[in-house]
Amino acid sequence: MTDAPLSVLVEIAVDLANSLTNEDRFDRLLSAVRHAIPCDAVALLALREDVLVPLAAQGLSPDILGRRFKADEHPRFERLTQSRQPVRFAADCQLPDPYDGLLLATQGDLPVHACMGFPLYSDHRLIGLLTLDSLSAGVFDDISQKTLSILNALAAATLRSAELLNMLEYKASHAHEVALALTQEALSRDGGELIGESVAMAQLRREIRLVASSDFNVLVTGETGVGKELVARTLHMQSSRCNEPLVYVNCAAVPDALAESELFGHVRGAFTGANSDRMGKFMLADGGTLFLDEIGELSVAVQSKLLRALQSGEVQKVGRDKPEKVNVRVIAATNRDLAREVKAETFRADLYHRLSVYPIQVPPLRERDQDVLLLAGYFIAATRRKLGMEQIRLAQAVNEALLAYSWPGNVRELEHTISRAALRARSQQAGKRIVTILPEHCDLSVPLSSSTMSQSDHTVSSELASSHKPVNLKEETERFQRELIHRTLTEEQGNWAAAARALSLDRANLIRLAKRLGVHVERRHAVVRDKP
């Protein structure tokens, strides 16, 4: 035989353009090769680092696909990997054959036979091998170089297309899964419903409806714990991007050195430790919404890079010169007064104006009137499910205390208060079908009015008043500080910086004070230890 039929070569070329699975594509390639060059066995192997991995085979033992061949351990494979052209081994070649004993057409050791291999290259890089074996010695000797070259090119193109599709499918699937995971995480944080019927909440809902349908950037402001994340999620869910990703970034948790990579991504080798390409949060949010929580924590250097992305609609991976277009709506949130920080030159004025196209102020809980009781009911229902309890109710005195308390930690503090109170009530009322939360379960520093105090409360109060027990001001002050720091750290999930802001203290001073008072953080929760 001198040349393969033209129809066979055309068939291989057409398969490259068809929408086939890789398994089908490989099988049709090997069948076409055997049609063009009759042989007893043919195999396609991919080179993964220094290991040859069989992808498809015909005429060989089925277990061949589970084997892995290190090229330098198999002389014939090694010779093929060092060649740029097809190699025909002499019938009497003494090099051991890696398929010895694996051909289905013969039992035991391979007799004198014909063996040929094609090194497959892509962009001057070896990506795999195509091997052919025949029990008829010399059968490959008369094949023209033209046919060999065409088969080599088509086989390489098949493998290259399959590998490229695998890579693209993996990247697309991975990016989709990551985006879905990030969206699910963002949507599940701190509940998912705006609860409240107060005037302040009605105004907030109107503003959300007004701006949600636009693509304006939104700056959500408010005190710690008011529910800024929930507002951001609601904005996304009411927007035209609701079916696209919502990607959450906690700016306070991103070190300056990694902020650019976190936001814009990086390419392999861009810096020490960059062992693979990484998509930044902007790319993951493409088509959807990027929520930048605690935006005020970004350094001025990172602010300038963020500003460029917002201005141009382009992001540039670390280590890559070419920028990429993105279509992202940005919602930012902060408990800081950014306007004041702009004046103090700790926050860029141009970024502030770019972010606050439409600012939304989330009202504190103390301005939401009866919403406190609605939220308490919401959290009680959630707590009952988590604890597997049949029913939880609030004593009337607790309702009054909840309304009278100022809630410096806002909705988050209320949620934690209800959770703790339910645990304490369950412990004291074990076995009861309906567990009642009483004032002593709530740890609220609110004096109850005489109208809400029971007779037993008055009795206890009178006993305390008549005892004339001396008060140590220093001890009572430290106790108050300890409890306040403990509660704030718990609400901020052990975040010292956030706790310091909530307490209007310098972070270093707060840490020193907490250490002196015996308050520590373990596994993101605050604990109080007795001072040595």
Coordinates of C-alpha atoms in Angstrom, one line a residue:
M1 CA 0.0 0.0 0.0
T2 CA 1.3 3.5 -0.9
D3 CA -1.4 6.0 0.0
A4 CA -4.5 6.1 2.1
P5 CA -7.8 6.7 0.3
L6 CA -8.6 10.4 0.1
S7 CA -12.1 9.7 1.5
V8 CA -10.6 8.3 4.7
L9 CA -8.5 11.5 5.3
V10 CA -11.5 13.6 4.5
E11 CA -13.6 11.6 7.0
I12 CA -11.0 12.3 9.8
A13 CA -11.0 16.0 8.9
V14 CA -14.8 16.2 9.0
D15 CA -14.9 14.5 12.4
L16 CA -12.8 17.3 13.7
A17 CA -15.5 19.8 12.9
N18 CA -18.4 17.8 14.1
S19 CA -20.0 18.2 17.6
L20 CA -18.8 14.8 18.9
T21 CA -17.9 13.7 22.4
N22 CA -14.2 13.1 22.9
E23 CA -14.9 9.4 23.2
D24 CA -16.6 9.3 19.9
R25 CA -14.0 11.5 18.3
F26 CA -11.2 9.3 19.4
D27 CA -12.9 6.1 18.4
R28 CA -13.7 7.4 14.9
L29 CA -10.1 8.6 14.6
L30 CA -8.7 5.1 15.4
S31 CA -11.2 3.4 13.1
A32 CA -10.3 5.7 10.2
V33 CA -6.6 5.2 10.8
R34 CA -7.1 1.4 10.7
H35 CA -9.1 1.9 7.5
A36 CA -6.3 3.9 6.0
I37 CA -3.5 1.7 7.3
P38 CA -4.6 -1.9 8.1
C39 CA -3.2 -3.0 11.4
D40 CA -4.0 -5.2 14.4
A41 CA -3.8 -2.6 17.1
V42 CA -3.9 1.2 17.4
A43 CA -3.7 3.5 20.4
L44 CA -3.9 7.2 21.2
L45 CA -2.0 8.4 24.2
A46 CA -1.9 11.9 25.8
L47 CA 1.3 13.2 27.4
R48 CA 0.6 14.5 30.9
E49 CA 3.8 15.9 32.2
D50 CA 6.2 12.9 31.8
V51 CA 3.5 10.2 31.7
L52 CA 1.7 8.8 28.7
V53 CA -2.0 8.2 29.4
P54 CA -4.0 6.0 26.9
L55 CA -7.2 7.8 25.8
A56 CA -8.5 5.2 23.3
A57 CA -7.3 1.9 21.9
Q58 CA -8.4 -0.8 19.5
G59 CA -7.0 -4.3 19.3
L60 CA -5.4 -4.1 22.7
S61 CA -6.4 -5.5 26.1
P62 CA -9.2 -3.4 27.7
D63 CA -7.1 -2.8 30.7
I64 CA -4.7 -0.7 28.6
L65 CA -6.8 2.4 29.3
G66 CA -6.1 2.1 33.0
R67 CA -2.3 1.9 32.5
R68 CA 0.1 4.7 32.7
F69 CA 3.5 4.7 30.9
K70 CA 6.5 6.8 31.9
A71 CA 8.2 7.5 28.6
D72 CA 11.7 7.1 30.0
E73 CA 10.9 3.6 31.2
H74 CA 9.8 2.4 27.7
P75 CA 12.5 2.8 25.0
R76 CA 10.1 2.8 22.0
F77 CA 7.9 5.5 23.6
E78 CA 11.0 7.5 24.6
R79 CA 12.3 7.4 21.0
L80 CA 8.9 8.6 19.7
T81 CA 8.8 11.5 22.2
Q82 CA 12.2 12.6 21.0
S83 CA 11.2 12.6 17.3
R84 CA 9.4 15.3 15.2
Q85 CA 8.4 12.8 12.5
P86 CA 6.6 9.4 12.3
V87 CA 8.9 6.6 13.3
R88 CA 8.8 3.1 11.7
F89 CA 10.6 0.5 13.9
A90 CA 12.5 -2.3 12.1
A91 CA 10.8 -5.7 12.3
D92 CA 13.9 -7.0 14.1
C93 CA 14.1 -4.0 16.5
Q94 CA 15.4 -5.3 19.8
L95 CA 13.8 -2.5 21.9
P96 CA 11.1 -4.0 24.2
D97 CA 7.5 -3.2 23.1
P98 CA 5.3 -1.6 25.8
Y99 CA 2.3 -3.6 24.4
D100 CA 4.0 -7.0 24.7
G101 CA 1.4 -9.5 25.7
L102 CA -1.5 -7.0 25.3
L103 CA -2.4 -7.5 21.6
L104 CA -5.7 -9.3 21.3
A105 CA -4.7 -10.9 18.0
T106 CA -2.0 -13.0 19.7
Q107 CA -1.3 -14.8 22.9
G108 CA 2.0 -14.5 24.9
D109 CA 5.0 -12.5 23.8
L110 CA 4.9 -10.5 20.6
P111 CA 6.5 -12.2 17.7
V112 CA 8.4 -10.3 15.0
H113 CA 6.0 -7.6 14.0
A114 CA 5.6 -4.2 12.4
C115 CA 5.4 -1.2 14.8
M116 CA 5.0 2.5 14.0
G117 CA 4.4 5.6 16.0
F118 CA 3.4 9.3 15.4
P119 CA 4.5 12.0 17.8
L120 CA 1.7 14.5 18.1
Y121 CA 2.5 18.2 18.5
S122 CA 0.6 21.4 19.2
D123 CA 2.3 24.7 18.9
H124 CA 5.7 23.0 19.0
R125 CA 4.8 21.1 22.2
L126 CA 4.5 17.4 22.3
I127 CA 0.9 16.5 23.5
G128 CA 0.7 12.8 22.8
L129 CA 1.4 9.7 20.6
L130 CA -0.5 7.6 18.1
T131 CA 0.9 4.0 17.8
L132 CA 0.1 1.3 15.3
D133 CA 1.1 -2.4 15.5
S134 CA 0.6 -5.2 13.0
L135 CA 1.5 -8.9 13.2
S136 CA 2.5 -8.7 9.5
A137 CA 6.1 -7.7 9.5
G138 CA 7.0 -4.9 7.0
V139 CA 3.3 -3.9 6.4
F140 CA 4.1 -0.2 7.1
D141 CA 7.3 0.0 4.9
D142 CA 5.6 1.1 1.7
I143 CA 3.4 3.9 3.1
S144 CA 4.2 7.2 1.5
Q145 CA 5.7 10.0 3.5
K146 CA 2.8 12.2 2.4
T147 CA 0.2 9.9 3.9
L148 CA 2.1 9.6 7.1
S149 CA 2.4 13.4 7.4
I150 CA -1.3 14.0 6.7
L151 CA -2.3 11.3 9.2
N152 CA 0.1 12.7 11.8
A153 CA -1.3 16.2 11.3
L154 CA -4.9 15.0 11.5
A155 CA -4.3 12.9 14.6
A156 CA -2.5 15.8 16.3
A157 CA -5.4 18.1 15.4
T158 CA -7.9 15.6 16.9
L159 CA -6.1 15.3 20.1
R160 CA -5.5 19.1 20.3
S161 CA -9.2 19.8 19.7
A162 CA -10.2 17.3 22.3
E163 CA -7.8 18.6 24.9
L164 CA -8.8 22.2 24.2
L165 CA -12.5 21.3 24.6
N166 CA -11.7 19.5 27.8
M167 CA -9.9 22.6 29.1
L168 CA -12.7 25.0 28.0
E169 CA -15.4 22.7 29.5
Y170 CA -13.5 22.4 32.7
K171 CA -12.9 26.2 33.0
A172 CA -16.5 27.0 32.1
S173 CA -17.9 24.4 34.5
H174 CA -15.5 25.4 37.2
A175 CA -16.3 29.1 36.8
H176 CA -20.0 28.3 36.7
E177 CA -19.8 26.2 39.8
V178 CA -17.7 28.8 41.7
A179 CA -20.1 31.5 40.7
L180 CA -23.1 29.5 41.8
A181 CA -21.4 28.6 45.1
L182 CA -20.5 32.3 45.7
T183 CA -24.0 33.3 44.7
Q184 CA -25.6 30.7 47.0
E185 CA -23.3 31.8 49.8
A186 CA -24.2 35.5 49.3
L187 CA -27.9 34.7 49.1
S188 CA -27.9 32.6 52.2
R189 CA -26.1 35.0 54.5
D190 CA -28.1 36.3 57.5
G191 CA -31.5 35.3 56.2
G192 CA -33.2 36.4 53.0
E193 CA -36.2 38.6 53.8
L194 CA -36.7 42.3 54.7
I195 CA -38.9 42.1 57.8
G196 CA -40.6 45.2 59.1
E197 CA -43.7 47.5 58.7
S198 CA -42.3 50.7 60.2
V199 CA -42.2 54.0 58.3
A200 CA -38.4 53.7 58.0
M201 CA -38.7 50.2 56.4
A202 CA -41.4 51.3 54.0
Q203 CA -39.1 54.1 52.8
L204 CA -36.2 51.7 52.4
R205 CA -38.3 49.3 50.3
R206 CA -39.3 52.2 48.0
E207 CA -35.7 53.2 47.5
I208 CA -34.7 49.6 46.7
R209 CA -37.5 49.2 44.2
L210 CA -36.6 52.5 42.6
V211 CA -32.9 51.7 42.0
A212 CA -33.0 47.9 41.6
S213 CA -34.1 47.9 38.0
S214 CA -31.3 50.2 36.9
D215 CA -27.6 49.4 36.5
F216 CA -26.5 52.2 38.8
N217 CA -23.8 51.4 41.3
V218 CA -25.3 51.6 44.8
L219 CA -23.6 52.5 48.1
V220 CA -25.4 50.9 51.1
T221 CA -24.6 52.6 54.4
G222 CA -25.6 52.0 58.0
E223 CA -24.5 51.0 61.4
T224 CA -23.0 47.5 62.1
G225 CA -25.7 44.8 62.1
V226 CA -28.5 46.7 60.4
G227 CA -28.7 44.3 57.5
K228 CA -26.7 45.9 54.7
E229 CA -26.0 42.5 53.1
L230 CA -29.7 41.8 53.0
V231 CA -30.3 45.0 51.2
A232 CA -27.7 44.2 48.7
R233 CA -29.2 40.8 48.1
T234 CA -32.6 42.3 47.7
L235 CA -31.3 44.8 45.2
H236 CA -29.8 41.9 43.2
M237 CA -32.9 39.8 43.3
Q238 CA -35.2 42.6 42.2
S239 CA -32.8 43.6 39.3
S240 CA -32.7 42.3 35.7
R241 CA -29.5 40.5 36.7
C242 CA -31.3 38.2 39.2
N243 CA -30.6 35.1 37.2
E244 CA -26.9 35.9 37.0
P245 CA -24.2 35.5 39.7
L246 CA -24.2 37.6 42.9
V247 CA -20.5 37.5 44.1
Y248 CA -19.7 38.5 47.7
V249 CA -16.3 40.0 48.7
N250 CA -15.5 41.0 52.3
C251 CA -13.0 43.8 51.7
A252 CA -11.9 43.8 55.3
A253 CA -10.8 40.2 55.0
V254 CA -8.6 40.7 51.9
P255 CA -4.9 41.6 52.6
D256 CA -3.6 44.4 50.5
A257 CA -1.0 42.2 48.9
L258 CA -3.7 39.8 47.6
A259 CA -6.5 42.3 46.9
E260 CA -5.6 42.8 43.2
S261 CA -5.5 39.1 42.6
E262 CA -8.8 38.6 44.6
L263 CA -10.6 41.2 42.6
F264 CA -9.1 40.8 39.1
G265 CA -7.4 37.4 39.1
H266 CA -3.9 36.4 38.1
V267 CA -2.1 34.2 35.6
R268 CA 0.2 31.3 36.5
G269 CA 3.6 32.5 37.5
A270 CA 2.5 36.1 38.1
F271 CA 4.0 36.0 41.6
T272 CA 5.4 33.5 44.1
G273 CA 2.7 30.9 44.9
A274 CA 0.7 31.6 41.7
N275 CA 0.8 28.0 40.6
S276 CA -2.2 28.2 38.3
D277 CA -4.5 30.8 36.6
R278 CA -7.2 32.2 38.8
M279 CA -10.4 34.1 37.9
G280 CA -11.0 37.2 40.0
K281 CA -14.3 38.1 41.5
F282 CA -15.0 40.7 38.8
M283 CA -14.9 37.9 36.1
L284 CA -16.9 35.5 38.2
A285 CA -19.6 38.2 38.6
D286 CA -19.6 39.0 34.8
G287 CA -23.2 39.7 33.8
G288 CA -24.3 39.8 37.4
T289 CA -23.6 41.7 40.6
L290 CA -20.5 42.2 42.7
F291 CA -21.1 43.0 46.3
L292 CA -18.1 44.7 48.0
D293 CA -18.8 44.6 51.7
E294 CA -16.9 46.9 54.1
I295 CA -15.6 48.9 51.1
G296 CA -14.1 51.4 53.5
E297 CA -11.5 48.9 54.6
L298 CA -9.7 49.0 51.2
S299 CA -6.3 50.8 51.2
V300 CA -5.9 53.8 48.9
A301 CA -3.7 51.8 46.6
V302 CA -6.3 49.2 46.0
Q303 CA -9.0 51.9 45.7
S304 CA -7.2 53.4 42.7
K305 CA -7.2 50.0 40.9
L306 CA -10.9 49.4 41.7
L307 CA -11.6 52.9 40.3
R308 CA -10.0 52.0 37.0
A309 CA -12.1 48.9 36.7
L310 CA -15.3 50.9 37.4
Q311 CA -14.4 53.6 35.0
S312 CA -13.4 51.5 32.0
G313 CA -15.5 48.3 32.6
E314 CA -12.2 46.4 32.1
V315 CA -10.1 44.2 34.4
Q316 CA -6.6 43.1 34.0
K317 CA -5.3 40.0 35.6
V318 CA -2.0 40.2 37.5
G319 CA 0.7 39.1 35.2
R320 CA -1.2 39.8 32.0
D321 CA -0.9 42.8 29.7
K322 CA -4.3 42.6 27.9
P323 CA -7.4 43.8 29.8
E324 CA -10.7 42.0 29.6
K325 CA -14.2 43.5 29.3
V326 CA -16.6 42.8 32.1
N327 CA -20.3 43.7 32.6
V328 CA -20.7 44.0 36.4
R329 CA -23.0 46.0 38.6
V330 CA -21.3 47.0 41.8
I331 CA -23.1 47.3 45.2
A332 CA -20.8 48.5 48.0
A333 CA -21.5 48.6 51.7
T334 CA -19.9 50.3 54.7
N335 CA -20.6 51.4 58.3
R336 CA -18.1 54.2 57.9
D337 CA -18.9 57.8 57.0
L338 CA -17.1 57.8 53.6
A339 CA -17.9 61.5 53.0
R340 CA -16.0 62.4 56.1
E341 CA -13.2 60.0 55.1
V342 CA -13.0 61.7 51.7
K343 CA -12.4 65.0 53.5
A344 CA -9.8 63.3 55.6
E345 CA -8.2 62.0 52.4
T346 CA -8.4 58.4 53.6
F347 CA -10.9 57.5 50.9
R348 CA -10.7 58.6 47.3
A349 CA -13.3 61.2 46.3
D350 CA -13.6 59.9 42.7
L351 CA -14.2 56.4 43.9
Y352 CA -16.7 57.5 46.4
H353 CA -18.7 59.4 43.8
R354 CA -18.4 56.5 41.4
L355 CA -19.8 54.1 44.0
S356 CA -22.5 56.3 45.4
V357 CA -24.4 57.0 42.2
Y358 CA -27.4 56.0 44.4
P359 CA -26.8 55.9 48.1
I360 CA -29.1 53.9 50.4
Q361 CA -29.1 54.4 54.2
V362 CA -30.4 51.4 56.2
P363 CA -32.1 52.6 59.3
P364 CA -30.9 51.4 62.8
L365 CA -33.2 49.1 64.7
R366 CA -33.9 51.8 67.4
E367 CA -35.7 53.8 64.7
R368 CA -37.9 51.0 63.5
D369 CA -40.6 51.0 66.3
Q370 CA -42.6 47.8 66.5
D371 CA -40.3 46.1 63.9
V372 CA -38.3 44.8 66.9
L373 CA -41.1 42.4 67.8
L374 CA -41.7 41.3 64.2
L375 CA -38.0 40.5 63.9
A376 CA -38.0 38.8 67.3
G377 CA -40.8 36.5 66.0
Y378 CA -38.8 35.8 62.8
F379 CA -35.7 34.8 64.8
I380 CA -37.7 32.8 67.3
A381 CA -39.2 30.7 64.4
A382 CA -35.7 30.2 63.0
T383 CA -34.3 29.3 66.4
R384 CA -37.1 26.8 67.1
R385 CA -36.3 25.0 63.9
K386 CA -32.6 24.9 64.6
L387 CA -33.0 23.6 68.1
G388 CA -35.8 21.2 67.2
M389 CA -38.2 22.7 69.8
E390 CA -42.0 22.5 69.6
Q391 CA -42.8 26.1 70.5
I392 CA -41.2 29.2 71.9
R393 CA -43.0 32.3 73.2
L394 CA -42.0 35.6 74.6
A395 CA -43.2 36.8 78.0
Q396 CA -45.0 40.1 77.9
A397 CA -42.2 41.6 80.1
V398 CA -39.7 40.6 77.4
N399 CA -41.7 42.3 74.7
E400 CA -41.5 45.5 76.7
A401 CA -37.8 45.1 77.3
L402 CA -37.1 44.5 73.6
L403 CA -38.9 47.7 72.7
A404 CA -37.2 49.7 75.4
Y405 CA -33.6 48.5 74.6
S406 CA -31.5 50.8 72.3
W407 CA -30.0 47.9 70.3
P408 CA -26.5 49.2 69.6
G409 CA -25.8 46.0 67.7
N410 CA -29.0 46.4 65.7
V411 CA -30.7 43.4 64.0
R412 CA -27.6 41.2 64.5
E413 CA -27.6 41.8 68.2
L414 CA -31.3 41.0 68.4
E415 CA -30.8 37.7 66.5
H416 CA -28.0 36.6 68.9
T417 CA -30.0 37.7 71.9
I418 CA -33.0 35.6 70.9
S419 CA -30.8 32.6 70.2
R420 CA -29.1 32.8 73.6
A421 CA -32.3 33.4 75.4
A422 CA -34.0 30.4 73.7
L423 CA -31.1 28.1 74.8
R424 CA -31.3 29.3 78.4
A425 CA -35.1 29.0 78.5
R426 CA -34.9 25.5 77.1
S427 CA -32.4 24.5 79.7
Q428 CA -34.5 25.8 82.6
Q429 CA -37.8 24.5 81.3
A430 CA -36.7 21.1 80.1
G431 CA -39.6 18.8 79.3
K432 CA -42.1 21.6 78.6
R433 CA -43.9 21.6 75.3
I434 CA -44.1 25.4 75.2
V435 CA -40.9 27.2 76.3
T436 CA -41.2 30.8 77.5
I437 CA -38.4 33.3 77.2
L438 CA -38.3 35.4 80.4
P439 CA -36.5 38.7 81.0
E440 CA -33.6 37.0 82.9
H441 CA -32.9 34.9 79.8
C442 CA -32.2 38.0 77.6
D443 CA -29.2 39.8 79.2
L444 CA -30.7 43.2 78.3
S445 CA -29.5 46.1 80.4
V446 CA -32.9 47.7 80.4
P447 CA -34.7 48.6 83.7
L448 CA -38.3 47.2 83.5
S449 CA -41.1 49.6 84.3
S450 CA -43.3 48.9 87.3
S451 CA -46.2 48.0 85.1
T452 CA -44.3 45.1 83.5
M453 CA -42.7 43.8 86.7
S454 CA -44.3 40.8 88.4
Q455 CA -44.9 40.6 92.1
S456 CA -41.9 38.3 92.5
D457 CA -39.8 40.9 90.6
H458 CA -40.8 43.6 93.1
T459 CA -40.0 41.2 96.0
V460 CA -36.5 40.5 94.6
S461 CA -36.0 44.3 93.9
S462 CA -37.0 45.1 97.5
E463 CA -34.6 42.6 98.9
L464 CA -31.7 44.0 96.9
A465 CA -32.6 47.5 98.0
S466 CA -32.7 46.6 101.7
S467 CA -29.5 44.6 101.7
H468 CA -27.4 47.8 101.3
K469 CA -24.7 45.7 99.7
P470 CA -21.6 47.9 99.1
V471 CA -20.7 48.3 95.3
N472 CA -17.1 48.2 94.1
L473 CA -17.1 50.7 91.3
K474 CA -13.9 49.4 89.7
E475 CA -15.1 45.8 89.6
E476 CA -18.6 46.8 88.3
T477 CA -17.0 48.9 85.6
E478 CA -14.7 46.1 84.5
R479 CA -17.6 43.7 84.5
F480 CA -19.6 46.0 82.3
Q481 CA -16.6 46.4 79.9
R482 CA -15.9 42.7 79.8
E483 CA -19.5 41.9 79.0
L484 CA -19.8 44.6 76.3
I485 CA -16.6 43.6 74.6
H486 CA -17.6 39.9 74.8
R487 CA -21.0 40.6 73.3
T488 CA -19.6 42.9 70.5
L489 CA -16.9 40.4 69.5
T490 CA -19.5 37.6 69.4
E491 CA -21.7 39.7 67.2
E492 CA -18.8 40.5 64.9
Q493 CA -17.7 36.8 64.8
G494 CA -14.4 37.5 66.3
N495 CA -13.4 40.3 64.0
W496 CA -11.3 42.7 66.1
A497 CA -11.4 45.5 63.6
A498 CA -15.2 45.5 63.3
A499 CA -15.6 45.2 67.0
A500 CA -13.3 48.2 67.5
R501 CA -15.3 50.3 65.1
A502 CA -18.5 49.3 66.8
L503 CA -17.1 50.4 70.2
S504 CA -15.4 53.5 68.8
L505 CA -12.0 52.3 69.9
D506 CA -8.6 51.9 68.3
R507 CA -8.1 48.2 67.4
A508 CA -4.8 47.9 69.3
N509 CA -6.3 49.6 72.4
L510 CA -9.3 47.2 72.2
I511 CA -7.0 44.2 72.1
R512 CA -5.0 45.4 75.1
L513 CA -8.1 46.2 77.1
A514 CA -9.7 42.8 76.3
K515 CA -6.5 41.0 77.3
R516 CA -6.4 42.8 80.6
L517 CA -10.1 41.9 81.2
G518 CA -9.6 38.2 80.2
V519 CA -11.5 38.3 76.9
H520 CA -10.0 36.2 74.1
V521 CA -11.1 34.9 70.7
E522 CA -11.0 31.2 69.9
R523 CA -12.2 29.9 66.6
R524 CA -13.9 33.2 65.7
H525 CA -15.9 33.3 68.9
A526 CA -15.3 35.4 72.0
V527 CA -14.8 33.8 75.3
V528 CA -14.2 35.2 78.8
R529 CA -11.5 33.7 81.0
D530 CA -10.8 34.4 84.6
K531 CA -7.9 36.8 84.9
P532 CA -4.7 35.2 86.3

